[in-house]
Short mmCIF file of C-alpha atoms in Angstrom, two decimals:
data_model
loop_
_atom_site.label_atom_id
_atom_site.label_comp_id
_atom_site.label_asym_id
_atom_site.label_seq_id
_atom_site.Cartn_x
_atom_site.Cartn_y
_atom_site.Cartn_z
CA MET A 1 19.14 -38.72 -45.37
CA GLU A 2 16.04 -36.57 -45.83
CA LEU A 3 14.58 -38.07 -42.68
CA ILE A 4 17.64 -37.06 -40.67
CA ILE A 5 17.52 -33.52 -42.06
CA SER A 6 13.81 -33.29 -41.17
CA ILE A 7 14.43 -34.56 -37.64
CA VAL A 8 17.31 -32.08 -37.15
CA ALA A 9 15.09 -29.26 -38.47
CA ILE A 10 12.31 -30.22 -36.04
CA ILE A 11 14.78 -30.39 -33.13
CA ILE A 12 16.21 -26.97 -34.04
CA SER A 13 12.68 -25.56 -34.32
CA LEU A 14 11.76 -26.96 -30.90
CA ILE A 15 14.94 -25.54 -29.36
CA SER A 16 14.22 -22.12 -30.86
CA ILE A 17 10.65 -22.26 -29.51
CA LEU A 18 11.95 -23.14 -26.03
CA VAL A 19 14.54 -20.35 -26.18
CA SER A 20 11.85 -17.88 -27.29
CA ILE A 21 9.60 -18.93 -24.41
CA ALA A 22 12.49 -18.60 -21.94
CA ILE A 23 13.37 -15.14 -23.25
CA TYR A 24 9.71 -14.11 -23.01
CA ILE A 25 9.42 -15.34 -19.40
CA VAL A 26 12.63 -13.55 -18.41
CA GLY A 27 11.34 -10.37 -20.05
CA VAL A 28 8.00 -10.55 -18.26
CA ARG A 29 9.74 -11.05 -14.90
CA ARG A 30 12.05 -8.13 -15.57
CA GLU A 31 9.13 -5.90 -16.56
CA LYS A 32 7.26 -6.89 -13.39
CA LYS A 33 10.30 -6.04 -11.26
CA GLN A 34 10.74 -2.72 -13.06
CA ALA A 35 7.04 -1.90 -12.63
CA THR A 36 7.38 -2.68 -8.91
CA LEU A 37 10.38 -0.39 -8.55
CA ASP A 38 8.55 2.36 -10.44
CA ALA A 39 5.49 1.95 -8.20
CA VAL A 40 7.63 2.00 -5.04
CA ASN A 41 9.34 5.15 -6.33
CA VAL A 42 5.98 6.86 -6.89
CA LEU A 43 4.81 5.67 -3.48
CA GLN A 44 7.99 7.10 -1.97
CA GLU A 45 7.40 10.49 -3.58
CA GLN A 46 3.65 10.72 -3.03
CA VAL A 47 3.19 8.90 0.28
CA PHE A 48 6.27 7.87 2.25
CA ASP A 49 7.97 11.29 2.09
CA ASN A 50 4.74 12.95 3.25
CA LEU A 51 4.14 10.41 6.01
CA ASN A 52 7.62 11.12 7.32
CA LEU A 53 6.36 14.60 8.20
CA TYR A 54 4.06 13.04 10.83
CA THR A 55 5.03 11.39 14.08
CA ILE A 56 3.07 8.47 15.48
CA ALA A 57 1.80 10.76 18.24
CA GLU A 58 0.55 13.30 15.69
CA ILE A 59 -1.32 10.61 13.78
CA GLU A 60 -2.82 9.31 17.03
CA ASN A 61 -3.89 12.87 17.90
CA ILE A 62 -5.51 13.38 14.49
CA CYS A 63 -7.39 10.08 14.87
CA THR A 64 -8.55 10.93 18.38
CA ARG A 65 -9.75 14.34 17.22
CA TRP A 66 -11.42 12.73 14.20
CA LYS A 67 -13.39 10.38 16.44
CA THR A 68 -14.49 13.32 18.57
CA GLU A 69 -15.46 15.44 15.57
CA THR A 70 -17.48 12.68 13.91
CA ARG A 71 -19.53 12.25 17.10
CA ARG A 72 -20.48 15.91 17.36
CA ARG A 73 -24.09 16.76 16.78
CA LYS A 74 -25.08 19.36 14.22
CA THR A 75 -26.37 21.66 16.97
CA THR A 76 -22.98 21.53 18.69
CA ILE A 77 -21.20 22.41 15.46
CA GLU A 78 -23.51 25.38 14.89
CA LYS A 79 -22.51 26.79 18.30
CA MET A 80 -18.75 26.56 17.63
CA THR A 81 -16.58 29.66 17.39
CA GLU A 82 -14.65 30.46 14.22
CA GLU A 83 -11.46 29.16 15.84
CA GLU A 84 -13.13 25.89 16.87
CA LEU A 85 -14.57 25.47 13.38
CA SER A 86 -11.17 26.14 11.88
CA GLU A 87 -9.58 23.49 14.15
CA ARG A 88 -12.36 21.05 13.26
CA ASN A 89 -11.90 21.63 9.55
CA GLU A 90 -8.13 21.25 9.89
CA CYS A 91 -8.62 17.94 11.71
CA ILE A 92 -10.96 16.67 9.01
CA LYS A 93 -8.52 17.79 6.31
CA GLU A 94 -5.55 16.05 7.99
CA TYR A 95 -7.54 12.85 8.51
CA ARG A 96 -8.56 12.78 4.86
CA ILE A 97 -4.99 13.38 3.72
CA LEU A 98 -3.75 10.50 5.88
CA SER A 99 -6.60 8.30 4.64
CA GLY A 100 -5.57 9.11 1.08
CA TYR A 101 -2.00 8.02 1.79
CA LEU A 102 -3.29 4.80 3.30
CA ALA A 103 -5.50 4.22 0.25
CA ARG A 104 -2.48 4.56 -2.04
CA ILE A 105 -0.57 2.02 0.02
CA GLU A 106 -3.57 -0.31 -0.12
CA HIS A 107 -3.66 0.10 -3.90
CA PHE A 108 0.03 -0.79 -4.17
CA ALA A 109 -0.50 -3.78 -1.87
CA LEU A 110 -3.34 -4.97 -4.09
CA GLY A 111 -0.98 -4.80 -7.06
CA VAL A 112 1.59 -6.94 -5.26
CA ASN A 113 -0.99 -9.40 -3.93
CA THR A 114 -2.58 -9.92 -7.35
CA GLY A 115 0.75 -10.45 -9.08
CA ILE A 116 0.89 -7.19 -11.01
CA TYR A 117 3.95 -6.24 -8.98
CA ASP A 118 6.71 -8.52 -7.72
CA ALA A 119 6.53 -9.34 -4.00
CA LYS A 120 10.24 -10.06 -3.59
CA THR A 121 11.19 -6.78 -5.23
CA ALA A 122 8.69 -4.92 -3.03
CA GLU A 123 10.16 -6.69 -0.01
CA ARG A 124 13.68 -5.67 -0.96
CA ALA A 125 12.70 -2.09 -1.78
CA ALA A 126 10.53 -1.17 1.20
CA THR A 127 10.49 -3.98 3.76
CA THR A 128 11.02 -2.32 7.09
CA TYR A 129 9.15 0.84 6.16
CA LEU A 130 5.97 -0.94 5.03
CA VAL A 131 6.00 -3.18 8.09
CA MET A 132 6.59 -0.19 10.39
CA LEU A 133 3.75 1.73 8.76
CA TYR A 134 1.37 -1.19 9.19
CA ARG A 135 2.39 -2.22 12.70
CA GLN A 136 2.97 1.23 14.20
CA LYS A 137 2.61 4.52 12.38
CA LEU A 138 -0.67 3.97 10.54
CA LYS A 139 -2.18 1.56 13.08
CA PRO A 140 -4.30 4.28 14.79
CA LEU A 141 -5.70 5.35 11.42
CA MET A 142 -6.58 1.78 10.46
CA ASP A 143 -8.14 1.20 13.88
CA VAL A 144 -10.41 4.25 13.47
CA LYS A 145 -11.61 2.97 10.11
CA GLN A 146 -12.04 -0.58 11.40
CA ASN A 147 -13.87 0.49 14.57
CA ASN A 148 -17.42 -0.87 14.73
CA SER A 149 -17.24 -2.49 11.31
CA ASN A 150 -17.54 -6.08 10.21
CA THR A 151 -15.68 -5.32 7.00
CA GLU A 152 -11.93 -5.83 7.11
CA TYR A 153 -10.40 -2.62 5.86
CA TYR A 154 -6.85 -2.60 4.50
CA ALA A 155 -6.80 -6.38 4.09
CA GLU A 156 -4.47 -6.08 1.10
CA PHE A 157 -1.99 -4.06 3.15
CA ARG A 158 -2.16 -6.69 5.91
CA LYS A 159 -1.62 -9.52 3.41
CA LEU A 160 1.36 -7.70 1.88
CA VAL A 161 2.98 -7.16 5.29
CA GLU A 162 2.43 -10.82 6.19
CA ARG A 163 3.91 -11.86 2.85
CA ILE A 164 6.92 -9.59 3.32
CA GLU A 165 7.51 -10.93 6.82
CA LYS A 166 7.30 -14.47 5.47
CA ILE A 167 9.87 -13.67 2.76
CA GLU A 168 12.16 -12.11 5.40
CA ARG A 169 12.03 -15.24 7.56
CA LYS A 170 13.33 -17.41 4.73
#
């Protein structure tokens, strides 16, 4: 009789351990999904809403002007009028702002790609917008950065978009 009671106690203990593990796993998954939604919300407020103020043509124009400005020689800059200097500084400012937005997206993508955030939740929350940013709106900006470089910039963003597109196909 004592043997049966001991076996039942062990079985109950094992069941409670399994239930605890299951509850823990469910909790971790829920926290990861919540963290993803929070990160997407912050990205929406800090990046997406601001990027919506730019058209693709405006971003292309900023990138074209950036390329021109970075090629100018110091002697050319010294001969510029106040208005030209102001336009140059505005171009540099806009390019840096856009680069900052892109860096925040890359940071989020790194979080998804390393498992800190949940890919399926990210896909459901921002699928078409992230893909559109990568394939169209921010493409000129990424091309400027990538130009003449052996380093692959924004690889995490690319991997996230590819992962999202793979999830969508399923």
